[in-house]
CSV table of C-alpha atoms in Angstrom, one decimal:
chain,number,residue,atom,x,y,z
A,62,UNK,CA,-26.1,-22.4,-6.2
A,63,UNK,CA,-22.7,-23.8,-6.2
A,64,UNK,CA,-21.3,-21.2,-8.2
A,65,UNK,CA,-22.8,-18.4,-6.1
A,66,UNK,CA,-21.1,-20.4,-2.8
A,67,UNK,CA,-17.8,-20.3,-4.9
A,68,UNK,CA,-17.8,-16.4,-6.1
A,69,UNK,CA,-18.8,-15.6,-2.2
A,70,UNK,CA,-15.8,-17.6,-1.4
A,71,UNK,CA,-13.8,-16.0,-3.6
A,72,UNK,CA,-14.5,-12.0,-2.6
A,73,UNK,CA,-14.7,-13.6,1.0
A,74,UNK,CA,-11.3,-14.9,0.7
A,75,UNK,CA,-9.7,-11.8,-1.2
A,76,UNK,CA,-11.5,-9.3,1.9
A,77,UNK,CA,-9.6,-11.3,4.3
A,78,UNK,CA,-6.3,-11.6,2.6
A,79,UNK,CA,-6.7,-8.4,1.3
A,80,UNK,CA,-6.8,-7.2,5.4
A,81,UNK,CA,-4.3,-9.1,6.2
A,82,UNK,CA,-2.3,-7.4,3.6
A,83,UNK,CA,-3.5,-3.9,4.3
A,84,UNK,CA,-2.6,-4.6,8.5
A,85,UNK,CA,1.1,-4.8,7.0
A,86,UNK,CA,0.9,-1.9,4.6
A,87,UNK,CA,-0.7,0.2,7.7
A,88,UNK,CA,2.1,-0.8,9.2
A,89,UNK,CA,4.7,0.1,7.0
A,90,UNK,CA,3.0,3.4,6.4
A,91,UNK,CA,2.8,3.9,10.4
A,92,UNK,CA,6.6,3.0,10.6
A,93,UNK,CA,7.0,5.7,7.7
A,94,UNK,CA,5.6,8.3,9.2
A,95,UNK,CA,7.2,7.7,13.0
A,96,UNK,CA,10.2,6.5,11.5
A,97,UNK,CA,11.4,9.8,9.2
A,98,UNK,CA,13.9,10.2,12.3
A,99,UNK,CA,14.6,7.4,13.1
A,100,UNK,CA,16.8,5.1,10.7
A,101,UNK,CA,15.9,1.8,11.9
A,102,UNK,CA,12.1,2.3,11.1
A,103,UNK,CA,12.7,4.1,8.2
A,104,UNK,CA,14.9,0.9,6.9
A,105,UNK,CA,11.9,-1.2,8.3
A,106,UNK,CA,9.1,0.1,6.6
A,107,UNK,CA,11.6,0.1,3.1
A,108,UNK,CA,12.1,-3.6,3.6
A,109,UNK,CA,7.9,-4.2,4.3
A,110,UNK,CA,7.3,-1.9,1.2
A,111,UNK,CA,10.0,-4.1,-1.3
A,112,UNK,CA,8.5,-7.3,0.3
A,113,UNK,CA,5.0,-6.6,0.1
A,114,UNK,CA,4.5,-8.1,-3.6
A,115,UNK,CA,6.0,-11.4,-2.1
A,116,UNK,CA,3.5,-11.2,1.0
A,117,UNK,CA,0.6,-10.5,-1.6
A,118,UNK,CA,1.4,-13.7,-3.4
A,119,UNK,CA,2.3,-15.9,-0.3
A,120,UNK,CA,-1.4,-14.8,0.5
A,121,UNK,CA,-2.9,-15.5,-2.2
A,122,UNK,CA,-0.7,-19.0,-2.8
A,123,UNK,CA,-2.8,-20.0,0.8
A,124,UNK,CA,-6.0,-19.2,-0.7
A,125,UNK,CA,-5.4,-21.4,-4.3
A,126,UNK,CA,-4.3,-24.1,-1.4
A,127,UNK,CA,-6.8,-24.0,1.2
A,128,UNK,CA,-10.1,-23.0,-0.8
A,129,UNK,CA,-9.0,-24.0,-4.8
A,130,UNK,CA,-7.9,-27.7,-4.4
A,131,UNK,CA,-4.0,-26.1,-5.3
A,132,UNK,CA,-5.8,-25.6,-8.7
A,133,UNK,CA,-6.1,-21.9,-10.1
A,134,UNK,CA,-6.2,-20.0,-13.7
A,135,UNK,CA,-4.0,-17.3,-14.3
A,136,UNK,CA,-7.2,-14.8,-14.8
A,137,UNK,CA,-8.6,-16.3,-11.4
A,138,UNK,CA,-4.9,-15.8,-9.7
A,139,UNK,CA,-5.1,-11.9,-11.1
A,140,UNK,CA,-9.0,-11.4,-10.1
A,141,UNK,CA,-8.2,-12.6,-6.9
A,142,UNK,CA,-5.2,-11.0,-6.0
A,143,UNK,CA,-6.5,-7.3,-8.0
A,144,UNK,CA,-9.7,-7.9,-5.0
A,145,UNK,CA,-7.0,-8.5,-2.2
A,146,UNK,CA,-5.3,-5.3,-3.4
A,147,UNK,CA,-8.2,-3.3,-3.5
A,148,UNK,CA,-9.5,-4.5,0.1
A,149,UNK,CA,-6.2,-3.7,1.6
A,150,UNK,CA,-6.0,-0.4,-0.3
A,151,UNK,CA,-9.0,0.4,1.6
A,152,UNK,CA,-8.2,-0.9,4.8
A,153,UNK,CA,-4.8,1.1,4.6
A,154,UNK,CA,-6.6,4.2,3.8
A,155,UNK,CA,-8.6,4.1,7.1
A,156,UNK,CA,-6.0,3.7,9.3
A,157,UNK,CA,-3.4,6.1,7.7
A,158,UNK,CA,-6.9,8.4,8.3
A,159,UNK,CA,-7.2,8.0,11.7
A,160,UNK,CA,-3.0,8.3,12.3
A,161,UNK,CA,-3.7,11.9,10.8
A,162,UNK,CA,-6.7,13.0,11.9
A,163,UNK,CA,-6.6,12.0,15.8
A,164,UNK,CA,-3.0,10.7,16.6
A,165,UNK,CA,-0.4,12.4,14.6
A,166,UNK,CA,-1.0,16.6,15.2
A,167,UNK,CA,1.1,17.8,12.6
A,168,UNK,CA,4.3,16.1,13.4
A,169,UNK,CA,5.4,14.0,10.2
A,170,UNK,CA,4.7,17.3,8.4
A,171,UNK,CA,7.0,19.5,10.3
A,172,UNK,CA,9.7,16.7,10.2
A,173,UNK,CA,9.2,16.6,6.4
A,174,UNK,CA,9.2,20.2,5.9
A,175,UNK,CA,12.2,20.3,8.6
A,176,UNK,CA,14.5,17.9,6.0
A,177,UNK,CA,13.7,20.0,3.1
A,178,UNK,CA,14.2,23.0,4.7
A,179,UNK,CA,18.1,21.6,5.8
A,180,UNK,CA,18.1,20.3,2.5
A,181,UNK,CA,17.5,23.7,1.2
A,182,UNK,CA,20.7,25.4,2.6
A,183,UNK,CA,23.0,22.8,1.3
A,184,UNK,CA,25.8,24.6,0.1
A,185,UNK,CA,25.9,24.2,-4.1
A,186,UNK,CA,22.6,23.2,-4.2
A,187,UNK,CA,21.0,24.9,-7.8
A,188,UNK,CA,18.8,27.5,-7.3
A,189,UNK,CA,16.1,25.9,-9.8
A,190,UNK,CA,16.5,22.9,-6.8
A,191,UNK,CA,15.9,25.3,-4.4
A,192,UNK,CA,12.6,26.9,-5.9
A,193,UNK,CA,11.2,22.6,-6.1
A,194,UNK,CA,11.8,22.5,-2.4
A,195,UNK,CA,10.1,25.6,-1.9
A,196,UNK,CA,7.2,24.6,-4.1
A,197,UNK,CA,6.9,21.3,-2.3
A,198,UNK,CA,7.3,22.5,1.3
A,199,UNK,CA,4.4,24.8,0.5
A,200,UNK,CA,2.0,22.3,-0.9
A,201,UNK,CA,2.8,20.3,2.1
A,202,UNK,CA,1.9,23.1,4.4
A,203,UNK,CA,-1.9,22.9,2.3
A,204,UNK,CA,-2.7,19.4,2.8
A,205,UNK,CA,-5.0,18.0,5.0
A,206,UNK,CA,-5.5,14.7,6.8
A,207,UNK,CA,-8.3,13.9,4.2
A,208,UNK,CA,-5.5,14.9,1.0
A,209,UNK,CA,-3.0,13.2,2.3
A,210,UNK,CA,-5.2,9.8,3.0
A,211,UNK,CA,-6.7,10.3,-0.9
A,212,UNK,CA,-3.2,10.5,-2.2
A,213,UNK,CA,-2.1,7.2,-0.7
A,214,UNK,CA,-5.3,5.4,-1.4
A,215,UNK,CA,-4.7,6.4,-5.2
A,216,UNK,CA,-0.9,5.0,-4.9
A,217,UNK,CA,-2.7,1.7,-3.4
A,218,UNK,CA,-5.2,1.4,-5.9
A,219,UNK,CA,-2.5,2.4,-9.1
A,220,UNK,CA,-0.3,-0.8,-7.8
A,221,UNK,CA,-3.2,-2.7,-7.4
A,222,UNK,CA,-3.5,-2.0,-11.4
A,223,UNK,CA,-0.4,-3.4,-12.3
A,224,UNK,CA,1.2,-5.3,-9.8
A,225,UNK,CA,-1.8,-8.7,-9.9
A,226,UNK,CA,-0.6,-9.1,-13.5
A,227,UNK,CA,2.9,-9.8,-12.4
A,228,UNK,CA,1.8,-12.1,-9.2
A,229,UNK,CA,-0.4,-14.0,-10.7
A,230,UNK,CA,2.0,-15.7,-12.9
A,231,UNK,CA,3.3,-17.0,-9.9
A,232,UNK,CA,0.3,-18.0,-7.7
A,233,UNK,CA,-1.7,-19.4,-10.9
A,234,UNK,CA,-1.0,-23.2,-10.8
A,235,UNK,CA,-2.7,-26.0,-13.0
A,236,UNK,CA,-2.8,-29.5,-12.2
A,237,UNK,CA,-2.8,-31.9,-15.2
């Protein structure tokens, strides 16, 4: 029974860490998308994207101290922190969601179709750079809400592959 009170603990622990994390990548994201004209959001949501490993592992450093007795494996630090990545990967992918669907109307498109089209009539510019642009302007003209919501829960979930292994080398912590 204890062990079953200790693996509910455990995905318990990484849901709620894992939405606390996701609250500031939704927030980054948000910033993102308001931000592309503004340069003070933009450099926000840069700084929350290069600090959001350290967040993760500050997180997760407050579980192994609250719930694990400051005692935690490296395989338990990765499991843990690979959950908390997954929860928030989800949770990000919701709200990013409804920003599209019912709040944004288009508008972070246009603005990024808007800076490739000025960057498109840059005097110099290659013409094999020009066709790119072209190419991406019209794949951003075909993506939906949906698309563009699958696309960043796949970044999410790709960082939540690779980026535990390197955090839990510094949350893991064994007391002899």
């Amino acid at each position: 029974m204890k062990a079953e009170d200790n693996r509910k603990s455990f995905y318990q622990g990484a849901m709620q860490q894992g939405t606390m994390l996701g609250i500031v990548w939704s927030i980054m994201f948000l910033l993102l998308f308001i931000g592309t004209d503004d340069l003070l959001m933009l450099f926000t949501s840069m700084t929350l994207f290069m600090g959001s490993p350290v967040i993760a592992a500050l997180l997760a450093i407050k579980y192994r101290r609250t719930e694990c007795n400051n005692t935690m494996s490296y395989m338990q630090a990765w499991g843990f922190t690979f959950y908390m990545y997954i929860f928030a990967s989800i949770f990000c992918a919701f709200i990013t969601f409804l920003y599209f669907k019912f709040v944004d109307g288009g508008a972070f498109f246009q603005s990024i179709q808007k800076m490739l089209t000025e960057s498109m009539n840059t005097p110099g510019l290659p013409e094999a750079m020009k066709q790119q642009f072209q190419i991406t302007m019209e794949e951003f003209s075909r993506t939906t809400p949906i698309g563009f919501t699958w696309t960043i829960l796949n970044s999410c979930i790709s960082n939540s592959c690779f980026l535990p292994f390197l955090i839990a080398i510094f949350v893991r912590k064994n007391n002899k």
